[in-house]
mmCIF file of C-alpha atoms in Angstrom:
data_model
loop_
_atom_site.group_PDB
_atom_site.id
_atom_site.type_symbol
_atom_site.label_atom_id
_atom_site.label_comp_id
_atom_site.label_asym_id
_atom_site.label_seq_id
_atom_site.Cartn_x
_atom_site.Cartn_y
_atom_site.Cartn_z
ATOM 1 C CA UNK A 1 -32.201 51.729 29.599
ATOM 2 C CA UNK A 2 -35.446 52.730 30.445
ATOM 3 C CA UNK A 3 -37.711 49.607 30.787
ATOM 4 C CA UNK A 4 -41.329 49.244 29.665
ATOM 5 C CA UNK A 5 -43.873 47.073 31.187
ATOM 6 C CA UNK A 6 -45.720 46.112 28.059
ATOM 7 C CA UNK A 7 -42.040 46.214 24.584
ATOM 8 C CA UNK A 8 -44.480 47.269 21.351
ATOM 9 C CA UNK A 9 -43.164 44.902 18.171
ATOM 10 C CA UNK A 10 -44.094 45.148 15.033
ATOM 11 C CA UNK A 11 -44.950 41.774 13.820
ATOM 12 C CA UNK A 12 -44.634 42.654 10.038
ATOM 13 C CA UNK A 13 -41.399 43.181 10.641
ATOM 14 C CA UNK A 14 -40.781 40.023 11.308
ATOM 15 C CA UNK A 15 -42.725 37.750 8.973
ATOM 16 C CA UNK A 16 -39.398 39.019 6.003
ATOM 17 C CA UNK A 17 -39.005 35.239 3.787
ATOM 18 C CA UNK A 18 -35.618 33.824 3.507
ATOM 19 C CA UNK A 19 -34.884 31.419 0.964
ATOM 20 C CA UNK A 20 -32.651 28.381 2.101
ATOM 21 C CA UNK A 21 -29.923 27.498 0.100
ATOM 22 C CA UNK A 22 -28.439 24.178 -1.584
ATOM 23 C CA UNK A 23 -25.696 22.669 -0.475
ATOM 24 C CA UNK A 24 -22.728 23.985 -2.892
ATOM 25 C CA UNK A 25 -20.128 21.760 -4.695
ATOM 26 C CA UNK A 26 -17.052 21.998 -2.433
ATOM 27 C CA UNK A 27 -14.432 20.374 -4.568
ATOM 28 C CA UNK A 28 -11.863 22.104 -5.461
ATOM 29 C CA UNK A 29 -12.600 24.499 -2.932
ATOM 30 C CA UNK A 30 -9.904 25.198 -0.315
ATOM 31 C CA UNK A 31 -10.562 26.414 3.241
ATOM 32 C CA UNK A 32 -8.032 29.310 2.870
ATOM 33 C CA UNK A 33 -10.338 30.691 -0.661
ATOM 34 C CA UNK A 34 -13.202 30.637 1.967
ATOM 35 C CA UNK A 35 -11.451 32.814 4.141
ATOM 36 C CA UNK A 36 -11.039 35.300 2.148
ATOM 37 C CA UNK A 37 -14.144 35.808 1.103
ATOM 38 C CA UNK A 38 -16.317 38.747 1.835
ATOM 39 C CA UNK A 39 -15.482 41.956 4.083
ATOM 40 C CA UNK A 40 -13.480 42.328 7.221
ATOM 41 C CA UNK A 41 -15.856 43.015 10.423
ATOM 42 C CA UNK A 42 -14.717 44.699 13.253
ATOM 43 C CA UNK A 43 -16.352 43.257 16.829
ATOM 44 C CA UNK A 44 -16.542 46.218 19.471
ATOM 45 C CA UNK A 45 -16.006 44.689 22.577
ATOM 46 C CA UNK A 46 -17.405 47.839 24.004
ATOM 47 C CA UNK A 47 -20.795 46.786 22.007
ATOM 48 C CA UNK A 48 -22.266 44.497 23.795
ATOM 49 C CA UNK A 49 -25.640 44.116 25.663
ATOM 50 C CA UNK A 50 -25.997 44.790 29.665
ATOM 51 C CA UNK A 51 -25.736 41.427 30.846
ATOM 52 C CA UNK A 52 -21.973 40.951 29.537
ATOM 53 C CA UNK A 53 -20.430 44.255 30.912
ATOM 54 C CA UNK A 54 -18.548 43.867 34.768
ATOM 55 C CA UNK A 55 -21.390 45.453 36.431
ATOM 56 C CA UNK A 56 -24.333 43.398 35.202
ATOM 57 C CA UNK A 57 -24.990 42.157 38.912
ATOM 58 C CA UNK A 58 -25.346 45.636 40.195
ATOM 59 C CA UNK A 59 -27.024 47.013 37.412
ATOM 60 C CA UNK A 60 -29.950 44.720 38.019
ATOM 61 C CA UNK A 61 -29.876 45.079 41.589
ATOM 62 C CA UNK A 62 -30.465 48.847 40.797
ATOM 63 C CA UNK A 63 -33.281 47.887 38.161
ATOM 64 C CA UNK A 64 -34.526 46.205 41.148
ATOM 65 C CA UNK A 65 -34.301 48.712 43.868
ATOM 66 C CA UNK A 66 -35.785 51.253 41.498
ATOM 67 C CA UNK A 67 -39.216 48.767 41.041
ATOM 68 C CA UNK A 68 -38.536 48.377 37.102
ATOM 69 C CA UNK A 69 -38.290 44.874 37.528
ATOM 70 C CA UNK A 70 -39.805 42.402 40.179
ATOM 71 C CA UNK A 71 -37.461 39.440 42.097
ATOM 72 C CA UNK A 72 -38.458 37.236 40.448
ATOM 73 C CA UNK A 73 -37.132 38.808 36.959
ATOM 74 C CA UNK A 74 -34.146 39.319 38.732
ATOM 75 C CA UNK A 75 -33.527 35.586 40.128
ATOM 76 C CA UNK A 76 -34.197 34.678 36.102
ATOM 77 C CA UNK A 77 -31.705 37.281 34.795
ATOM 78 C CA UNK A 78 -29.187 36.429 37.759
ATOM 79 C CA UNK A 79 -29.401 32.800 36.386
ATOM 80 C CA UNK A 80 -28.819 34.064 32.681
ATOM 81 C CA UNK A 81 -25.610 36.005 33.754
ATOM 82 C CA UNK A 82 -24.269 33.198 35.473
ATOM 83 C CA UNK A 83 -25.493 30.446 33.851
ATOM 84 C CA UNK A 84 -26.622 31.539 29.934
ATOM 85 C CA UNK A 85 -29.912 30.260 30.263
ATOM 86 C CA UNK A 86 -33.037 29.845 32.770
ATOM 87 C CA UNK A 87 -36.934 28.557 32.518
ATOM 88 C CA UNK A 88 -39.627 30.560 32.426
ATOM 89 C CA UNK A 89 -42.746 29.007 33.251
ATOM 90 C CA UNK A 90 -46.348 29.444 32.100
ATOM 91 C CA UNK A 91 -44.802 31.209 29.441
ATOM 92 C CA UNK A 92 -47.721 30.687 27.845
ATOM 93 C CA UNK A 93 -50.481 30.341 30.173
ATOM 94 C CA UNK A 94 -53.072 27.646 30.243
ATOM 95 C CA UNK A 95 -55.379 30.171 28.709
ATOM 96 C CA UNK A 96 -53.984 30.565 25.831
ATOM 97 C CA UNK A 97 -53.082 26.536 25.102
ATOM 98 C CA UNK A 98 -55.726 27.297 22.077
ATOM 99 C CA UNK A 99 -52.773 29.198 20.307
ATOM 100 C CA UNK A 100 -50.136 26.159 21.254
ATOM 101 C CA UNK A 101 -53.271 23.812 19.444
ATOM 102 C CA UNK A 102 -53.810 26.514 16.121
ATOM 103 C CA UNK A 103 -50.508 26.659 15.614
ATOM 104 C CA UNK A 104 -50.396 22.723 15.723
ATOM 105 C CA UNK A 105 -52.950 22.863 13.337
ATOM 106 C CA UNK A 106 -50.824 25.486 11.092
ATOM 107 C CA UNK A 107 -47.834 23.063 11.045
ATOM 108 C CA UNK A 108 -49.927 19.588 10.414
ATOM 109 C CA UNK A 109 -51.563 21.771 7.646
ATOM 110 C CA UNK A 110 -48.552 22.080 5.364
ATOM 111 C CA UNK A 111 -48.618 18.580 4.806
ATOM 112 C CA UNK A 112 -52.269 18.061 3.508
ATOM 113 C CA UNK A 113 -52.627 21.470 1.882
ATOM 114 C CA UNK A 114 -54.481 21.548 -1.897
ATOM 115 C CA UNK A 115 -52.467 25.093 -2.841
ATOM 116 C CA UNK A 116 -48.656 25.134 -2.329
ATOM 117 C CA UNK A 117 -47.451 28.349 -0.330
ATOM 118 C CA UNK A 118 -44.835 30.544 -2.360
ATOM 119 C CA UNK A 119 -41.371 30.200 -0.383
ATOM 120 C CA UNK A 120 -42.152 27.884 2.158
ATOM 121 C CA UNK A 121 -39.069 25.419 1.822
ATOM 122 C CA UNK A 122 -38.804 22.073 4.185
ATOM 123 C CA UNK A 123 -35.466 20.498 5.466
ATOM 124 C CA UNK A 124 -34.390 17.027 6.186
ATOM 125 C CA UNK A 125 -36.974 15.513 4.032
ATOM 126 C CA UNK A 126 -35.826 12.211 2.514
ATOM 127 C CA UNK A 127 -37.799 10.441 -0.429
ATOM 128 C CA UNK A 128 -36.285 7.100 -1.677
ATOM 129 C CA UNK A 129 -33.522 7.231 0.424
ATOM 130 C CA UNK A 130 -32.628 11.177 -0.592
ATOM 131 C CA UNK A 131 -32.247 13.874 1.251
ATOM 132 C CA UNK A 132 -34.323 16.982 0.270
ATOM 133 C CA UNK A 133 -32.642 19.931 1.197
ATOM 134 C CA UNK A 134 -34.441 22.483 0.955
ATOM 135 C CA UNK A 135 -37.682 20.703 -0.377
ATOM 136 C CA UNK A 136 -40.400 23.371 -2.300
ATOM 137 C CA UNK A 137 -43.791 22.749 -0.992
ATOM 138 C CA UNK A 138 -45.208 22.980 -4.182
ATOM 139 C CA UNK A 139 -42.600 19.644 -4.520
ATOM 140 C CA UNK A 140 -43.671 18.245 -1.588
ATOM 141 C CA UNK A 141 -47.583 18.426 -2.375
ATOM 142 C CA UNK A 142 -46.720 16.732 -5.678
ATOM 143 C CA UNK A 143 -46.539 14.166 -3.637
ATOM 144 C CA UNK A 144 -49.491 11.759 -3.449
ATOM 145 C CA UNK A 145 -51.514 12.984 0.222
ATOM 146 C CA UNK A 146 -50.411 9.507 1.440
ATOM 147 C CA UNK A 147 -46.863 9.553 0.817
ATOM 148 C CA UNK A 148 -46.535 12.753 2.646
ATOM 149 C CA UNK A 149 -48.735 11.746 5.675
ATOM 150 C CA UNK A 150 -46.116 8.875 6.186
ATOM 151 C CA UNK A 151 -43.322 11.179 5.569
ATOM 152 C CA UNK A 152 -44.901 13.638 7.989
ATOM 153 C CA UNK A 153 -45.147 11.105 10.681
ATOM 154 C CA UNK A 154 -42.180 8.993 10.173
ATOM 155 C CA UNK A 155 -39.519 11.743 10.001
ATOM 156 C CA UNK A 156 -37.958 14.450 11.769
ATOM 157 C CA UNK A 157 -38.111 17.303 9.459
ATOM 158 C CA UNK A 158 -38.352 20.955 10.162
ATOM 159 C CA UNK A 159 -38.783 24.111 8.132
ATOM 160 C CA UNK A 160 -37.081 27.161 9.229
ATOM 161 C CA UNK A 161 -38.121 31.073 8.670
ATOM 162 C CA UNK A 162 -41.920 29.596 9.387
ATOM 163 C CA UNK A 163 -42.942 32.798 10.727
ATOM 164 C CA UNK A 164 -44.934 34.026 7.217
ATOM 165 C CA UNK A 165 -47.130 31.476 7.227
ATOM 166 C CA UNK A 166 -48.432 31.366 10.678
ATOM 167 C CA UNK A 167 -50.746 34.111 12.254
ATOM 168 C CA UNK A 168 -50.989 31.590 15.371
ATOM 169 C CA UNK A 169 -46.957 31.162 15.488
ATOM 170 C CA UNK A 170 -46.510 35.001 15.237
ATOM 171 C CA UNK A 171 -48.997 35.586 18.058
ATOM 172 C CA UNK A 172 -47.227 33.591 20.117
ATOM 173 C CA UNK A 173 -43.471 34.471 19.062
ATOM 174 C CA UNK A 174 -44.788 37.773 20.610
ATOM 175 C CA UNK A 175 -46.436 36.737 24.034
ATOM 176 C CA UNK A 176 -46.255 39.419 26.493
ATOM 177 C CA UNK A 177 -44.532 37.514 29.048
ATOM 178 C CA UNK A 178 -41.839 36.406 26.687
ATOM 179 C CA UNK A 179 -41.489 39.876 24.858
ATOM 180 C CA UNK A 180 -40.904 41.430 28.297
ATOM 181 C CA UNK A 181 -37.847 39.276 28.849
ATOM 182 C CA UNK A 182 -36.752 39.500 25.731
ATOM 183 C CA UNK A 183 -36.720 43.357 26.193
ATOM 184 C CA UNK A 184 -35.232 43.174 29.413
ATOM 185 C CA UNK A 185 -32.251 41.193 28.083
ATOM 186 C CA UNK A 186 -31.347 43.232 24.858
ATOM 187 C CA UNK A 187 -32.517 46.586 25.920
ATOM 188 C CA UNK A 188 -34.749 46.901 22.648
ATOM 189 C CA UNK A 189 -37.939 45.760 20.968
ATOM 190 C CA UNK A 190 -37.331 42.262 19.761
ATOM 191 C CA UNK A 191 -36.328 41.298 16.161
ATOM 192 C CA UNK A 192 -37.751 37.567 15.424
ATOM 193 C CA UNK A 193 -34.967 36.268 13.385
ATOM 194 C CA UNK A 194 -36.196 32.574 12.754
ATOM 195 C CA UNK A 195 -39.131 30.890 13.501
ATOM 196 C CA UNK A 196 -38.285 26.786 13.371
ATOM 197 C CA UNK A 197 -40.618 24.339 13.292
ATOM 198 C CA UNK A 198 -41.291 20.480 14.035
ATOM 199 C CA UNK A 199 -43.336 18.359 15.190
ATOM 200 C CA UNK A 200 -40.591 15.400 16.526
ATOM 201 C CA UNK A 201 -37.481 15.675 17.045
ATOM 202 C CA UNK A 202 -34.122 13.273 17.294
ATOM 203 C CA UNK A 203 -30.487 13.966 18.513
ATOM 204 C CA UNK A 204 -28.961 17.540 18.049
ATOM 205 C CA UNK A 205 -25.442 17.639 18.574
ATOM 206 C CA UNK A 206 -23.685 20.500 20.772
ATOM 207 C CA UNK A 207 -23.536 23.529 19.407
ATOM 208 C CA UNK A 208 -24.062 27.484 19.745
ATOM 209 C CA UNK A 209 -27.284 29.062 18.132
ATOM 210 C CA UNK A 210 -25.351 32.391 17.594
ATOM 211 C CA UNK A 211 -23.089 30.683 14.543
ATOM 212 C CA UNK A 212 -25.844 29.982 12.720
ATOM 213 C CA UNK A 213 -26.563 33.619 11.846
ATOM 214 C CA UNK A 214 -25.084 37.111 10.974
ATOM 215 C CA UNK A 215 -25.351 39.191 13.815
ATOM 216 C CA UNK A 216 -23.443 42.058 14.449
ATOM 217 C CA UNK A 217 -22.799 42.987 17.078
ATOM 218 C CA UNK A 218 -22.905 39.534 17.834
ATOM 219 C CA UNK A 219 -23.652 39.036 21.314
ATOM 220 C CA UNK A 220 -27.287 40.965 20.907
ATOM 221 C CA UNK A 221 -29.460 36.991 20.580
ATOM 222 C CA UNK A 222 -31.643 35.486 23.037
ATOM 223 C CA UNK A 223 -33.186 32.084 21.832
ATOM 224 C CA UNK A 224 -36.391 30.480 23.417
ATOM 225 C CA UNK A 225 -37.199 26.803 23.518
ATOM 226 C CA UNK A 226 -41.196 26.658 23.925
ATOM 227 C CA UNK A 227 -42.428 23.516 24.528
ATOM 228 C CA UNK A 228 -45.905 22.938 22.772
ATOM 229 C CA UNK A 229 -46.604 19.818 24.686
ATOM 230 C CA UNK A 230 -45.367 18.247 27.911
ATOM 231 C CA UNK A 231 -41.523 17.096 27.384
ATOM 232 C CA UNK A 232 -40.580 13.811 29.475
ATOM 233 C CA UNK A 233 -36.644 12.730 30.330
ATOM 234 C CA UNK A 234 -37.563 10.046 27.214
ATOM 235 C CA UNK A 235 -38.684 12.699 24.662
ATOM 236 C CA UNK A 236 -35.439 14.269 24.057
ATOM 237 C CA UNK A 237 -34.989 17.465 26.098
ATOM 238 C CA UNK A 238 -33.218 20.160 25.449
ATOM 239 C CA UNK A 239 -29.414 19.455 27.403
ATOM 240 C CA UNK A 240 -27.594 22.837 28.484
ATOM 241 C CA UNK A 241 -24.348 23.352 29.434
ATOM 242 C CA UNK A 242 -24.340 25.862 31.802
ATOM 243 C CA UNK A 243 -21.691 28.828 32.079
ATOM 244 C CA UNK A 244 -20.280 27.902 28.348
ATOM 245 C CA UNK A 245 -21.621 30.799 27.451
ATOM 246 C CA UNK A 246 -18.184 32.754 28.862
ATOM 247 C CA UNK A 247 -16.003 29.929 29.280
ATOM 248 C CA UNK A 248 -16.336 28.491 25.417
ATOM 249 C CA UNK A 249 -16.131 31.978 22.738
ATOM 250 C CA UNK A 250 -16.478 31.302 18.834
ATOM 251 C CA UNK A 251 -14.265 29.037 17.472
ATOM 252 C CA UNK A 252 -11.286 30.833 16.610
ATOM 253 C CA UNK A 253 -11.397 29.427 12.762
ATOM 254 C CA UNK A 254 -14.921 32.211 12.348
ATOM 255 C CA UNK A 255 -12.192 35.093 13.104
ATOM 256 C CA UNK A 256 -14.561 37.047 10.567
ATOM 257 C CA UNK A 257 -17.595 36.305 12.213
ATOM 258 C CA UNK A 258 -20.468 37.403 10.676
ATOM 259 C CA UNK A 259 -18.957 36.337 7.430
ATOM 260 C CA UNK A 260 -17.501 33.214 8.975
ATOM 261 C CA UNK A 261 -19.661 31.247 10.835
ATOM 262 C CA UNK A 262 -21.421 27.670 10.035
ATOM 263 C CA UNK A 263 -23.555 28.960 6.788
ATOM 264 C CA UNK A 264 -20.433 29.637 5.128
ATOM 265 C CA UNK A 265 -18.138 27.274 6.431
ATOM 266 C CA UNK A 266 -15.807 24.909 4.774
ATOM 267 C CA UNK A 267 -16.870 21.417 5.671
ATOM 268 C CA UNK A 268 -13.530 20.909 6.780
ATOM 269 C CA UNK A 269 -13.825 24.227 8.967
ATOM 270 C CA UNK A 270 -17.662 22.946 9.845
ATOM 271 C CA UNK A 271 -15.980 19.417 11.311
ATOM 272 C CA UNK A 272 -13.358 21.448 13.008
ATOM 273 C CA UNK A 273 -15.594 23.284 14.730
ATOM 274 C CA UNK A 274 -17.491 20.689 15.871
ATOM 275 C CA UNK A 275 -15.245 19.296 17.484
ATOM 276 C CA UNK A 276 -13.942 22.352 19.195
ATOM 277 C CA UNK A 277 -17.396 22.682 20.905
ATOM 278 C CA UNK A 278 -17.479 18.959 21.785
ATOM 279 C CA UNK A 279 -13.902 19.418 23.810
ATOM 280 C CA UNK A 280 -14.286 22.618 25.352
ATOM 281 C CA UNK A 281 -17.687 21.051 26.949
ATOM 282 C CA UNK A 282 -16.102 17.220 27.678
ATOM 283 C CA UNK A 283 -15.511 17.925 30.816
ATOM 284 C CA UNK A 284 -18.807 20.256 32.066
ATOM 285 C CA UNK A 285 -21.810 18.826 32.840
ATOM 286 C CA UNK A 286 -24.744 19.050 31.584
ATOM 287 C CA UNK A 287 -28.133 19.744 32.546
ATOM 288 C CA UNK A 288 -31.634 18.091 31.071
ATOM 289 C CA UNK A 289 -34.359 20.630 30.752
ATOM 290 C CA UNK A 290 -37.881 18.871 30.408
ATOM 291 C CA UNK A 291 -40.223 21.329 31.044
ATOM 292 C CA UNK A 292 -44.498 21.763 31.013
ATOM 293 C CA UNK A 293 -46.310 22.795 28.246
ATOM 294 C CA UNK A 294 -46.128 26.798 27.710
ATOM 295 C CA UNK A 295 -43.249 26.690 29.466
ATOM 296 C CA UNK A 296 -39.863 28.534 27.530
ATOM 297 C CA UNK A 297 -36.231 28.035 28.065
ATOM 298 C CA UNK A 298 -34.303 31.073 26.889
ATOM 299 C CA UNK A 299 -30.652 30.603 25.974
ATOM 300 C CA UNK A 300 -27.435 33.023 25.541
ATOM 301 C CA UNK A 301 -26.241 32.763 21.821
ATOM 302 C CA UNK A 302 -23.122 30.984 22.725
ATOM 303 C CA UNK A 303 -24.687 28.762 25.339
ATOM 304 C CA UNK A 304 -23.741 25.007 24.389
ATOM 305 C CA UNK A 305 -26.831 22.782 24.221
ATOM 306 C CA UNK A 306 -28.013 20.296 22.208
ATOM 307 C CA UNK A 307 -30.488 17.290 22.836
ATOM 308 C CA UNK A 308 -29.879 13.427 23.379
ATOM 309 C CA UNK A 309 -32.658 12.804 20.679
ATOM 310 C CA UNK A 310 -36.339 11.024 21.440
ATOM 311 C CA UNK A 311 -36.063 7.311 23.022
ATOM 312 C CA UNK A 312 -39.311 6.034 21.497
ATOM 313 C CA UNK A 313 -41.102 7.946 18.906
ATOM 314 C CA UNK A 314 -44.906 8.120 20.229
ATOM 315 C CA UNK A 315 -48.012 10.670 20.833
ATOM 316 C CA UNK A 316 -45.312 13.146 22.534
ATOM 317 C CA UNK A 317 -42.079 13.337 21.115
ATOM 318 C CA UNK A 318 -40.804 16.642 21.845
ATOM 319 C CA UNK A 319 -42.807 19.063 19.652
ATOM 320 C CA UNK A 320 -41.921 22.285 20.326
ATOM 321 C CA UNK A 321 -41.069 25.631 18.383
ATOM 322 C CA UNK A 322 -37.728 27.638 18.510
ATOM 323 C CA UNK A 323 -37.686 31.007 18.766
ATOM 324 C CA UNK A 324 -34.251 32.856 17.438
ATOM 325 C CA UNK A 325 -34.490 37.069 18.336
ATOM 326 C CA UNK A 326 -31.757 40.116 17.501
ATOM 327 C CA UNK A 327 -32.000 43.609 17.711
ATOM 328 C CA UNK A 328 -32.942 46.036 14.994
ATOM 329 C CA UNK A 329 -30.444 46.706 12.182
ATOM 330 C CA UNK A 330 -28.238 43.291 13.547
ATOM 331 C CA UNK A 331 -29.187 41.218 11.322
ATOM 332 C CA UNK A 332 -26.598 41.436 8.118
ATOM 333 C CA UNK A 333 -27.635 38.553 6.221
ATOM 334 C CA UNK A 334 -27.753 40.170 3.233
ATOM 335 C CA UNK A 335 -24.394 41.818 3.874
ATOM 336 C CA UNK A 336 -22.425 38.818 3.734
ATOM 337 C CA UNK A 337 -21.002 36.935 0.754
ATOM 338 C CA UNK A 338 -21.524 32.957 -0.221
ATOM 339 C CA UNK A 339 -21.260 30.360 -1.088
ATOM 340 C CA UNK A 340 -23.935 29.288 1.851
ATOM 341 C CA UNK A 341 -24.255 25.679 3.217
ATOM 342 C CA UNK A 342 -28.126 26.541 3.788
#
């Protein structure tokens, strides 16, 4: 590929709003109906990015010899081969910790605002004891301001597909420094799939970002992990698994991945899976990732991660903003056929 210094993206392109879905009524529902829903998909293994093909090691050590990337870039992208994942640090430099602050500012903003924005859907809200998933906003600023000030500080909710509704978040989904290894890993200007959002977080079991989405081909994904504030060992970090990525493939129950996959998974097939990921990682060990402020962990799609939750909730508990990217044209969410869990 021919590699550019400075990837263009097109931020519109990004900002699209997806709608989150209610839970559907499973009874009566057997695993093997599921299965047959929705087209057969065909995964090339010839169609896959750089970094999985035999000569990945000597095609960067010619992207290197030929100046298009420094050795530093190539010490990261050695790491991802191997590995799935590395840190990049100063991701966001110090510079621009204004953006890290507007965007905190966006996010504590959705909780006091006077006019509810059209789309914008929160998860893992709980009222009374019940889950609200997906909660409107125009339900949530029903709500006296109070009430959701407590509910804002006392739980860890999140809202996915936030990109729309943040000029700050968009600016920094596309920082140079991380749109230049995003380019560098998938050969292409970016796609910004999801943009999810929180301000504290708790335990997140294992599990592979990839299945969450409808990618085809399916191995074009990098996710980022940007830390918004400074993340201790007792504010949850992000836990990696290192070389899953290639020794743990999709659970052989998604055979029809994209259709298959955890959206549209039987609960039975969602436990199953689970636990597939949880064995095939019993024995590896992990690795604890807390990292600076501005600083980004990028992860392969089927890298197994998770996080062992925040000890003590306090003024840092892990906020931070995930970053989920494709390729043009791989996205086939709207290609795929429900019922969806989300």
């Amino acid at each position: 590929m021919t590699i550019r210094s400075h990837p263009q993206v097109n931020t519109e392109a990004w900002a699209e709003k997806v709608p989150m879905n209610h839970a559907p009524d499973w009874r009566d529902v057997t695993q093997e109906e599921v299965a047959r829903r929705g087209r057969r998909w065909h995964q090339d293994p010839l169609d896959r990015p750089w970094f999985e093909r035999e000569n990945s090691g000597e095609e960067l050590g010619s992207w290197l010899e030929q100046g298009l990337i420094s050795a530093a870039e190539e010490k990261l992208l050695r790491q991802w081969i191997s590995g799935g994942y590395f840190v990049l640090e100063n991701a966001i430099i110090d510079t621009e910790f204004g953006l890290l602050d507007e965007y905190a500012r966006d996010l504590d903003s959705v909780w006091t605002a006077e006019e509810a924005l059209p789309g914008l859907q929160l998860m893992s809200v709980r009222i009374d004891g019940t889950k609200r998933e997906p909660m409107d906003h125009a339900e949530l600023l029903s709500l006296p301001l109070e009430k959701r000030l407590e509910l804002r500080d006392s739980q860890s909710w999140r809202i996915h597909y936030y990109q729309p509704y943040t000029n700050a978040g968009l600016r920094l989904a596309s920082a140079e420094k991380l749109m230049r290894m995003c380019y560098l890993l998938l050969g292409q200007d970016p796609l910004l799939l999801n943009m999810t959002a929180y301000k504290y977080t708790s335990i997140s079991d294992p599990h592979q970002d990839v299945l969450f989405y409808h990618l085809h081909p399916a191995s074009f994904f990098v996710g980022i992990w940007l830390a918004c504030e400074d993340v201790s060992p007792e504010s949850g970090p992000l836990e990696v698994y290192p070389g899953s990525q290639q020794t743990v493939p999709i659970w052989p129950g998604f055979d029809n991945y994209p259709q298959t996959n955890y959206r549209t998974a039987h609960p039975e097939a969602g436990k199953a899976q689970f636990e597939y990921v949880c064995d095939a990682v019993s024995k590896m060990e992990s690795v604890t990732l807390p990292i600076k402020k501005g600083d980004a962990i990028f992860t392969h799609g089927r890298l197994v991660h998770g996080s062992r939750g925040v000890e003590e909730r306090g003024p840092k508990s892990r906020f931070s903003m995930v970053l989920h990217y494709t390729i043009p044209g791989a996205n086939r969410i709207h290609e795929v056929e429900g019922s969806f869990n989300y």
